[in-house]
Each structure stands twice: as structure tokens, then as C-alpha cells.
Tab-separated table of C-alpha atoms and ligand atoms in Angstrom:
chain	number	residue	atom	x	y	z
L	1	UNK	CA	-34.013	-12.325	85.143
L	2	UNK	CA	-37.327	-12.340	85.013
L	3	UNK	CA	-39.101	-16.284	85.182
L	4	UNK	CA	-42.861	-16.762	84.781
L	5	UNK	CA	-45.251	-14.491	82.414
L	6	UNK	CA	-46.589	-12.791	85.149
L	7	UNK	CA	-43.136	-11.247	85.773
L	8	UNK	CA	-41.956	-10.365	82.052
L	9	UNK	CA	-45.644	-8.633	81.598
L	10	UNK	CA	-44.398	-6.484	85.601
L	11	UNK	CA	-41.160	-5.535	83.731
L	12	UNK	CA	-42.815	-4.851	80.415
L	13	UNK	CA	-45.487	-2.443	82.343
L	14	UNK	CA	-42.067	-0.686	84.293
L	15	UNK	CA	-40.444	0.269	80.585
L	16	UNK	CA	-43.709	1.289	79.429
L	17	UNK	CA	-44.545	3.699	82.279
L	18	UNK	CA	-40.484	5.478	82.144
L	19	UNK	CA	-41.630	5.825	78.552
L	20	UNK	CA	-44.974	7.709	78.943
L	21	UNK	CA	-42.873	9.508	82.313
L	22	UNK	CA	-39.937	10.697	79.755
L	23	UNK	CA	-42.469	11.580	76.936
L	24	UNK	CA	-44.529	13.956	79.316
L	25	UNK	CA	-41.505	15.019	80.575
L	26	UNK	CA	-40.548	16.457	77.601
L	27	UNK	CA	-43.935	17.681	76.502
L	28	UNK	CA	-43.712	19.950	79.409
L	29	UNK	CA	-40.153	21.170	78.228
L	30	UNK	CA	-41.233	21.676	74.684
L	31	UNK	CA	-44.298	24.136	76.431
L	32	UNK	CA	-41.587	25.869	78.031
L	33	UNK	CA	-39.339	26.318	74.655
L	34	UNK	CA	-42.588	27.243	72.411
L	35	UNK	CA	-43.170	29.727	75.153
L	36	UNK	CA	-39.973	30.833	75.542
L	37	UNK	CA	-39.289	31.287	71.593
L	38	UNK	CA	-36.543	28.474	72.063
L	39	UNK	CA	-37.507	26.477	68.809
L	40	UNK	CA	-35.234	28.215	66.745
L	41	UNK	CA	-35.309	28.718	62.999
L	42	UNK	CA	-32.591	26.946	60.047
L	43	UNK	CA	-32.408	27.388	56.961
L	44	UNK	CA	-31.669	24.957	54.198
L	45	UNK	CA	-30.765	26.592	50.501
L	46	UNK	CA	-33.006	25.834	47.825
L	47	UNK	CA	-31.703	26.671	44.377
L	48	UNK	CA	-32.279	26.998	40.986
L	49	UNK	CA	-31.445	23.862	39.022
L	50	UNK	CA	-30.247	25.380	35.488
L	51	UNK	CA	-28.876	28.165	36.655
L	52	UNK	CA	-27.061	27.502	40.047
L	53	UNK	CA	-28.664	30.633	41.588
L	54	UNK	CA	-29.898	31.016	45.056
L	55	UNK	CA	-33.717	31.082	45.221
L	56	UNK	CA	-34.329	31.036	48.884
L	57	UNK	CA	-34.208	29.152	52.066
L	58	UNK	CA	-36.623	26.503	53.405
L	59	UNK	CA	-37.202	27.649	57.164
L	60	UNK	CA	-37.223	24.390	59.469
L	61	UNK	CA	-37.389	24.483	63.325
L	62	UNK	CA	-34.343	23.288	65.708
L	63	UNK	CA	-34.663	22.681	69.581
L	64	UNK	CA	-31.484	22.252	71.061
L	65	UNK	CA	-32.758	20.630	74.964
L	66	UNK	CA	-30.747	22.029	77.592
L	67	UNK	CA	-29.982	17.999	78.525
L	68	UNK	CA	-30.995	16.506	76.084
L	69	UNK	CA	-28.809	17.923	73.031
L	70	UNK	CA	-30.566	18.280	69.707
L	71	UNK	CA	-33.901	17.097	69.626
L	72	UNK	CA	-35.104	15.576	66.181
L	73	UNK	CA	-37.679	17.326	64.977
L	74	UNK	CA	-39.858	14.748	63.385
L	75	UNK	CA	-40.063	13.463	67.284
L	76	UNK	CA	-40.843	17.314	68.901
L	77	UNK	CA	-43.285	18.041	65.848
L	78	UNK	CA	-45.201	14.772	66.174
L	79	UNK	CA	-45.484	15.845	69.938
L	80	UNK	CA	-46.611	19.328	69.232
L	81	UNK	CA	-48.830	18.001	67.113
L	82	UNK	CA	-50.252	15.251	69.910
L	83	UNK	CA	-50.419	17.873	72.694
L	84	UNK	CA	-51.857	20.594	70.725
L	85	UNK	CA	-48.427	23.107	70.566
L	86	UNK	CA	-47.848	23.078	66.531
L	87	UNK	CA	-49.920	26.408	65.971
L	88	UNK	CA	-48.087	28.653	68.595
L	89	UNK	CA	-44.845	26.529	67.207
L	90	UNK	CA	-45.369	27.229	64.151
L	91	UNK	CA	-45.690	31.260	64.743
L	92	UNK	CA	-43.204	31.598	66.832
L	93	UNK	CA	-40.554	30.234	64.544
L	94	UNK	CA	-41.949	32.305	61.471
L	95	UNK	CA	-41.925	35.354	62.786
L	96	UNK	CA	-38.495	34.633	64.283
L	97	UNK	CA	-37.557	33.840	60.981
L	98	UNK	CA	-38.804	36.765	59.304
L	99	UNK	CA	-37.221	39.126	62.188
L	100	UNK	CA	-33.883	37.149	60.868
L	101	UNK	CA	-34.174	37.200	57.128
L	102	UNK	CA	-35.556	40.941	56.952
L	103	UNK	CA	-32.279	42.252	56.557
L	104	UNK	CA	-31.174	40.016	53.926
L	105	UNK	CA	-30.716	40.902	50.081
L	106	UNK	CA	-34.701	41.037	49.332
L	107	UNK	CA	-34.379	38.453	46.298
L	108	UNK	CA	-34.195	35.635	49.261
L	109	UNK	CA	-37.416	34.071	49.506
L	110	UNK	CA	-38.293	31.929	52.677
L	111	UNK	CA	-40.436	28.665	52.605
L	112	UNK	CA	-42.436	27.846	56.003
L	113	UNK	CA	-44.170	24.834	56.719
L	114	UNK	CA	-47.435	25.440	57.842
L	115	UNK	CA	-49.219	22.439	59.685
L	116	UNK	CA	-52.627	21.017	59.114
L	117	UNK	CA	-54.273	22.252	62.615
L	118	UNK	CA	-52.423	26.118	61.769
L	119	UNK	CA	-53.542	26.368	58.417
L	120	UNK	CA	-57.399	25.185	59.783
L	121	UNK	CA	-57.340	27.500	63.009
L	122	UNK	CA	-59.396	30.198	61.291
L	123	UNK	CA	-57.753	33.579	61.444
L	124	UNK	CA	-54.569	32.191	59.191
L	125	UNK	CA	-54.911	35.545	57.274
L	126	UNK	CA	-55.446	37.791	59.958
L	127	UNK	CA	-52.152	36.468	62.155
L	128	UNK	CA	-50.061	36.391	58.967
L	129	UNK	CA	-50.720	39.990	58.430
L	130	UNK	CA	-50.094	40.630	62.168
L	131	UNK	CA	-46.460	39.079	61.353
L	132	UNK	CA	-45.567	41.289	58.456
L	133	UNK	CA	-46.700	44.139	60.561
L	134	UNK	CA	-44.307	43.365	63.458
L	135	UNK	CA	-41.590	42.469	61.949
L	136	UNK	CA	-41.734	44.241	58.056
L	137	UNK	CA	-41.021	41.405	56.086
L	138	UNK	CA	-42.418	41.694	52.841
L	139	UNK	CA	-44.944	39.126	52.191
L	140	UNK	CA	-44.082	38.359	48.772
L	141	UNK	CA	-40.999	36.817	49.793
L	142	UNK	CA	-42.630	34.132	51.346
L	143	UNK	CA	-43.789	31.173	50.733
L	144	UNK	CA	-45.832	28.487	53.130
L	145	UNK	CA	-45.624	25.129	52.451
L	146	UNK	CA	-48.967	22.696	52.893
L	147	UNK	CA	-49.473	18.952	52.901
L	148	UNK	CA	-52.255	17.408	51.363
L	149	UNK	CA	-53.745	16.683	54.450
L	150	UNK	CA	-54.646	20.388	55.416
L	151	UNK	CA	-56.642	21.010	52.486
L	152	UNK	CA	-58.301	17.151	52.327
L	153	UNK	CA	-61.228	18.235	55.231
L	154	UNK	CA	-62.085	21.424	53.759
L	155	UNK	CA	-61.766	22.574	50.995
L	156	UNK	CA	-63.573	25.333	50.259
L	157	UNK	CA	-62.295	26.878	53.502
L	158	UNK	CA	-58.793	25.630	51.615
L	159	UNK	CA	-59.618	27.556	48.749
L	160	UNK	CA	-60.641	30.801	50.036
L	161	UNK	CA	-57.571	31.179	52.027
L	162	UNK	CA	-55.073	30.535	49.463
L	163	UNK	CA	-56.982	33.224	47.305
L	164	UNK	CA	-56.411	35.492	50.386
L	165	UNK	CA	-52.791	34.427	51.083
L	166	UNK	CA	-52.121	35.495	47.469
L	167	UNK	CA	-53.696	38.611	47.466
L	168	UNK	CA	-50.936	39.424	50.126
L	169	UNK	CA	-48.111	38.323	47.927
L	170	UNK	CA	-48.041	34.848	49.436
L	171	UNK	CA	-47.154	31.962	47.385
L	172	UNK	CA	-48.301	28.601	48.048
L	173	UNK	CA	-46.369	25.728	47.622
L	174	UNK	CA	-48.135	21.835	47.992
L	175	UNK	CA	-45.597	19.638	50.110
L	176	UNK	CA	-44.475	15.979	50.305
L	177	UNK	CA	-46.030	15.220	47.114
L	178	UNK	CA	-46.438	11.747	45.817
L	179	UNK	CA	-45.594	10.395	49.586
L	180	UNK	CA	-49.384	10.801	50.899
L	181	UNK	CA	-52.600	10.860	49.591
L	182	UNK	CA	-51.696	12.738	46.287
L	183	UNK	CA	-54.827	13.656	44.213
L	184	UNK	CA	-54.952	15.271	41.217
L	185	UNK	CA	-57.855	17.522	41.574
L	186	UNK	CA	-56.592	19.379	44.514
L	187	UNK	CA	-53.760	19.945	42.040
L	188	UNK	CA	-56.126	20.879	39.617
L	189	UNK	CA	-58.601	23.430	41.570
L	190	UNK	CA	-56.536	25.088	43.798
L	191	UNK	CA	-54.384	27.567	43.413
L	192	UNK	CA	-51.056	26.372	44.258
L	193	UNK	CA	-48.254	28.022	42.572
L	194	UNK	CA	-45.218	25.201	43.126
L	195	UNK	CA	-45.002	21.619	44.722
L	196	UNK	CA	-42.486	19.931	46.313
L	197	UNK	CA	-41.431	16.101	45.348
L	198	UNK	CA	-41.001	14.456	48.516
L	199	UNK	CA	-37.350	13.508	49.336
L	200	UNK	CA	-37.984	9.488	49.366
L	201	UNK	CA	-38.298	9.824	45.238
L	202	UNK	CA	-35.273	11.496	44.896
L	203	UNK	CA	-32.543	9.743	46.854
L	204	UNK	CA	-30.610	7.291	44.647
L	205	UNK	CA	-32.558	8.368	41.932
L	206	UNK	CA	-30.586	7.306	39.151
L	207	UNK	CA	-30.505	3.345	40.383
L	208	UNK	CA	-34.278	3.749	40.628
L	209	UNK	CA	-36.500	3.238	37.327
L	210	UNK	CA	-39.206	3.594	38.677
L	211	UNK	CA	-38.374	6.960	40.568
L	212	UNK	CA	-37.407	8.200	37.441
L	213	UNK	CA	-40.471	7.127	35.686
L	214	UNK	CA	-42.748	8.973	38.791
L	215	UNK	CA	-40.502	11.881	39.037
L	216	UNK	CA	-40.594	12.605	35.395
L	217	UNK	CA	-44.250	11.806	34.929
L	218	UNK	CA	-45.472	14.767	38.161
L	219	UNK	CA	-42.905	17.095	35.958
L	220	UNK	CA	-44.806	16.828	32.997
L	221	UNK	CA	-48.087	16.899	35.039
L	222	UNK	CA	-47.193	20.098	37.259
L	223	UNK	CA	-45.398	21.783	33.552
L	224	UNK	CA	-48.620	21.341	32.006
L	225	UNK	CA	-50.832	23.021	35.212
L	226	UNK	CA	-47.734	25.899	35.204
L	227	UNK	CA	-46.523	24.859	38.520
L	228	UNK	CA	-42.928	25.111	39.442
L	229	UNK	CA	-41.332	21.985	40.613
L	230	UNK	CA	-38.832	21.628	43.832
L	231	UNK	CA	-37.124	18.301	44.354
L	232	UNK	CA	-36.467	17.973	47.909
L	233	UNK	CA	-33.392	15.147	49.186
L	234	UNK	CA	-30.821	16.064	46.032
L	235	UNK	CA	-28.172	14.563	47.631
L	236	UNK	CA	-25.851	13.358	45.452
L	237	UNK	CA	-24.306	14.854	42.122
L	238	UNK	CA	-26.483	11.828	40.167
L	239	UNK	CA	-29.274	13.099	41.632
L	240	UNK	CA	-28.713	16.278	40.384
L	241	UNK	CA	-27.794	15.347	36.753
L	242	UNK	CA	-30.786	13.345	37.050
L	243	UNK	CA	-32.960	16.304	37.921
L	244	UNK	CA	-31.347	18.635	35.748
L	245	UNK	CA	-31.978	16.197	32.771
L	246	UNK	CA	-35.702	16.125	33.363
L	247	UNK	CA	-36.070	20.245	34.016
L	248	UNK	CA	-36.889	20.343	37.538
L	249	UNK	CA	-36.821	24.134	38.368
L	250	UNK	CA	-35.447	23.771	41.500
L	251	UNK	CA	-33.336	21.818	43.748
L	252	UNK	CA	-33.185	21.379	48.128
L	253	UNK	CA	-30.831	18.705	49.698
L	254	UNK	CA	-27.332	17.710	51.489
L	255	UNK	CA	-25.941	18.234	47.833
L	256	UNK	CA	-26.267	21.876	47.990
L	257	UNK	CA	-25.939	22.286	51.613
L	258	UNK	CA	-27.359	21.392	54.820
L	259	UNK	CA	-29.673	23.330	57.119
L	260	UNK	CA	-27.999	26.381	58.468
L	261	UNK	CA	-28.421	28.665	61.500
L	262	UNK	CA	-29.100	32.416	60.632
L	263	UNK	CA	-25.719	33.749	61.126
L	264	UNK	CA	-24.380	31.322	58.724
L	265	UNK	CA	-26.452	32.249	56.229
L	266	UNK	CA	-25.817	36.014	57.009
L	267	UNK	CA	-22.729	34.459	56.383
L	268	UNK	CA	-23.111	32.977	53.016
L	269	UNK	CA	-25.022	35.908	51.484
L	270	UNK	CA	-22.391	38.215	51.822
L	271	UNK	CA	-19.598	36.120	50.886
L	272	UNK	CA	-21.494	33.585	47.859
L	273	UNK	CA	-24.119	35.918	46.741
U	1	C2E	P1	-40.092	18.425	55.275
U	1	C2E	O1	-41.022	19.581	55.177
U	1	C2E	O2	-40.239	17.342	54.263
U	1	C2E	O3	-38.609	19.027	55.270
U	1	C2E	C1	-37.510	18.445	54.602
U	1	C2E	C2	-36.708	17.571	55.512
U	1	C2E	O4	-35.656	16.947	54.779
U	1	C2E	C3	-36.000	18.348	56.635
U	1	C2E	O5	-36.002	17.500	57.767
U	1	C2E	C4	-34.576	18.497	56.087
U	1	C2E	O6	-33.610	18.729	57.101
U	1	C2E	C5	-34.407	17.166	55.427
U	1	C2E	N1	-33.389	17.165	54.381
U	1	C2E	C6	-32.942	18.207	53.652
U	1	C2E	N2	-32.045	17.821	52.725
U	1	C2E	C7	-31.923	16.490	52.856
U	1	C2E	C8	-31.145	15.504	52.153
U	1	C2E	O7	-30.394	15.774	51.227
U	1	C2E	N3	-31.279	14.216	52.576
U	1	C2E	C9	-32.113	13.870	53.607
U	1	C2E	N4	-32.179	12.592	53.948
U	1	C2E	N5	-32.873	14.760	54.266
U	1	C2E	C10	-32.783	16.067	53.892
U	1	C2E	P2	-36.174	18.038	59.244
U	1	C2E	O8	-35.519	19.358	59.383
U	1	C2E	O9	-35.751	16.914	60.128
U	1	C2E	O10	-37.739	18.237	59.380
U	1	C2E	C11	-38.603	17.127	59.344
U	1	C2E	C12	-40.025	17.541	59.103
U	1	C2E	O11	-40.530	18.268	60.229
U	1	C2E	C13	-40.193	18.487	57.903
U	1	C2E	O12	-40.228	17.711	56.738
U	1	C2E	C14	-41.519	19.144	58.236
U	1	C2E	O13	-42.586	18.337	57.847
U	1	C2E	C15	-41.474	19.208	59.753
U	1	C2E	N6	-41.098	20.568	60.172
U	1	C2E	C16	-39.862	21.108	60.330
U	1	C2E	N7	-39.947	22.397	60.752
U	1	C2E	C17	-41.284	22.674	60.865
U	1	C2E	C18	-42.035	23.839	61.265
U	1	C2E	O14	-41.499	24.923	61.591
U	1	C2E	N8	-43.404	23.719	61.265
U	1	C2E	C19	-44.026	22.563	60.902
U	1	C2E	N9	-45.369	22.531	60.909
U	1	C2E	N10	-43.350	21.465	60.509
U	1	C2E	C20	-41.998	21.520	60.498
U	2	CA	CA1	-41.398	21.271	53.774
U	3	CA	CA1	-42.973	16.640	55.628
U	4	CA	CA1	-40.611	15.769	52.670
């Protein structure tokens, strides 16, 4: 053991540096997998509250590390995001995802997260075309999904892409709402057609007043703007009678199933469907 400061602060700098040495190490790996097309596409069910119907799948990216086992990704995206990867991420594992899901029954919509620095880089449009040209996946069955904080710089910029996105058939769905900066007006002026209530409302809902109270007041707000509502995190059946009580459209979470690899929802579609 370690006895004087001087000594502790010597070990403390050690476990630092293997710390910034094992984080750069695996920067470099996650260059090689973005490269590589290794970040692989799942696919968690979302579905249609009152009706139990399948609407679609939210797309969300998996890196299995050839040591390391599965990587989570709210550590690989944060570091794509650091290092400057999440844009070539981020196309690489929708246009993977549309190669996957062309073939299934064209009623199954997909729902891609596009980051902040993607949806800013400029030539959105132009590279989304490029994808349903490869790969001839109809662009009205997708959907991209946008925090707050990718319109928040610009948002006139914001505004004239989602007009082009939905001249393509794209819809537009506003993520992770209530858990940021929520504002109304971006509700109000632009043209989103859906949003997403971020999973930290939903969970335990019905021992949670307050929840309730927020969940059912952006329902009423989005209802009276015509927005569709997805609750994300539904993972228990009181959830879901919860949600179904209040007339959320549509429901994403362990209760209806988990993220799934392609094959498995091949899988599902022809056996459920
Ligand atoms: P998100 O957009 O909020 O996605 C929903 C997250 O909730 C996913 O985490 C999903 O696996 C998880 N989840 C689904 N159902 C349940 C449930 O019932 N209970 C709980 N506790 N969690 C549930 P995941 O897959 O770990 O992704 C984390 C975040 O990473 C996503 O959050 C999204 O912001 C980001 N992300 C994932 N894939 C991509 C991508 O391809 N591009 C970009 N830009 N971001 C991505
Ligand atoms: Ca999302
Ligand atoms: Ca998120
Ligand atoms: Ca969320």
C-alpha cells in the first residue's frame, strides 16, 4: 500500500493513464468496425397500443467486440460521438438496415436514430436518397428519429430539411421527449409528425403520480398538435394498462419484446404476422 500523498496521487495518475490507454484502444477498434460495417443493426417491435398490431421496428446499433463481448451502446455512441465516427455510424447501420428489412411485408416501418452532428452535416437529403437508391427501400417506410438537441442550433436549417425529408415520404419523429430541453415551440413550428416519451416516464408508471400526471398532460398536448404518441420503456403489463388508459397510440419496451437481430425478426414476421 501506498503511504504518503505523493504516492496515492503516482497510483491515481497509473489508473488514470490504463483508462485513457483502454479508451483509445477501443476508439481505434470502433474505426475499424464503422469501417468494416461491423455495428450491426436490431430491431425492437413497436406496436400499436389498442389494437395489438405490429407497427414497425425501432433500428438500434449492436457491436459485438471480438474480446470484448457486447459493447453497450450508450458507451460506443458517446465515443463516436467524442471522436467524430457517429455520421459514418449512423449510415452504415441504416442502410444495413434497409438492405435487411427490404424484403419484409412492406407495412413494417423502421425508426432510425439520427444524431445531432448527422442530421447538421449538410447533404442529409442528398445521402438519404443515395440510400433508397442502393438498396430500394421505400422511403415512406421510414422514419428518423431526432432529439431536441439537433434542431436547438438551427433551426431554420431544421426546418427546411424536415420539409425535404417529407417530401420523400419520410416521417419525422421528435425523441427522448420530456428528458432534455423540451420546448414547446419546436413542437409547435416544426413539422414533426410523432414523438417519443422518453423511457424514464414510463417505467413503474403506475406507482408514479406524477409520471402519470406528465405523461397524460404531453398526450393531450401532442393530441391537440395531431401528433402520434410512442411510449418508449413499457415494461410491465401496468405500464401498459396505464398507457392504454390514457390513449397512447403506440407502445416500445421489454413488455412487448426486446431488441432482436434481423433473422429473428424474419423470424417473427412469418410466423406472428
Ligand atoms: P433511445 O433512442 O432512447 O433508444 C431506446 C433505448 O431503450 C434502447 O437502448 C433500447 O434497447 C432500450 N429499451 C427498449 N425497451 C426497454 C425497456 O423496456 N426497458 C429499458 N430499461 N430499456 C429499454 P440502447 O439500444 O441501449 O440504445 C441506447 C441509445 O443509444 C438509444 O437511446 C439511442 O439514443 C442511441 N442509439 C442506438 N442506436 C443508435 C444509432 O444507430 N444511431 C444513433 N445516433 N444513436 C443510436
Ligand atoms: Ca430512439
Ligand atoms: Ca436517446
Ligand atoms: Ca430514450
Amino acid at each position: 500500500a501506498k503511504k504518503g500523498g505523493r504516492g496515492q496521487f503516482a497510483w491515481f495518475d497509473a489508473e488514470l493513464e490504463q483508462e485513457a490507454r483502454e479508451r483509445r484502444a477501443l476508439e481505434l477498434d470502433l474505426k475499424e468496425a464503422v469501417a468494416n460495417d461491423e455495428i450491426a443493426p436490431f430491431f425492437q417491435p413497436v406496436f400499436d397500443i389498442a389494437t395489438d398490431r405490429l407497427r414497425g421496428f425501432e433500428v438500434l446499433a449492436r457491436w459485438t467486440h471480438a474480446t470484448r463481448g457486447v459493447v453497450p451502446p450508450d458507451l460506443f455512441i458517446e465515443i463516436a460521438e467524442d471522436v467524430g465516427l457517429i455520421a459514418p455510424l449512423g449510415w452504415s447501420v441504416l442502410r444495413q438496415a434497409c438492405l435487411v428489412a427490404r424484403s419484409w411485408d412492406p407495412r413494417v416501418r423502421l425508426a432510425v436514430n439520427v444524431s445531432p452532428t448527422q442530421f447538421r452535416d449538410g447533404h442529409l437529403v442528398e445521402r438519404m436518397k443515395e440510400v433508397f437508391e442502393e438498396t430500394g427501400f421505400d422511403p415512406r417506410r421510414l422514419e428518423i428519429e431526432l432529439t431536441e438537441t439537433a434542431i436547438m442550433s438551427d433551426f431554420a436549417m431544421a426546418q427546411s430539411t424536415l420539409r425535404q425529408l417529407h417530401a420523400l415520404g419520410v416521417t419525422v419523429a421528435l425523441d427522448d421527449f420530456g428528458a432534455g430541453f423540451s420546448s414547446l415551440s419546436n413542437l409547435r413550428q416544426l413539422p414533426f409528425d410523432s414523438i417519443k416519451i422518453d423511457g424514464s416516464f414510463i417505467s413503474d408508471i403506475k406507482d408514479r403520480p406524477e409520471n402519470q400526471r406528465i405523461v397524460s398532460g404531453i398526450l393531450a398536448l401532442a393530441h391537440g398538435l395531431d401528433l402520434e404518441v410512442t411510449a418508449e420503456g413499457v415494461e410491465t403489463d401496468a405500464d401498459f394498462d396505464f398507457l392504454q388508459s390514457v390513449k397512447c397510440e403506440m407502445g416500445q419496451g421489454y413488455h412487448f419484446a426486446r431488441p432482436m437481430s434481423g433473422e429473428d425478426v424474419a423470424w417473427m414476421l412469418e410466423t406472428k404476422w
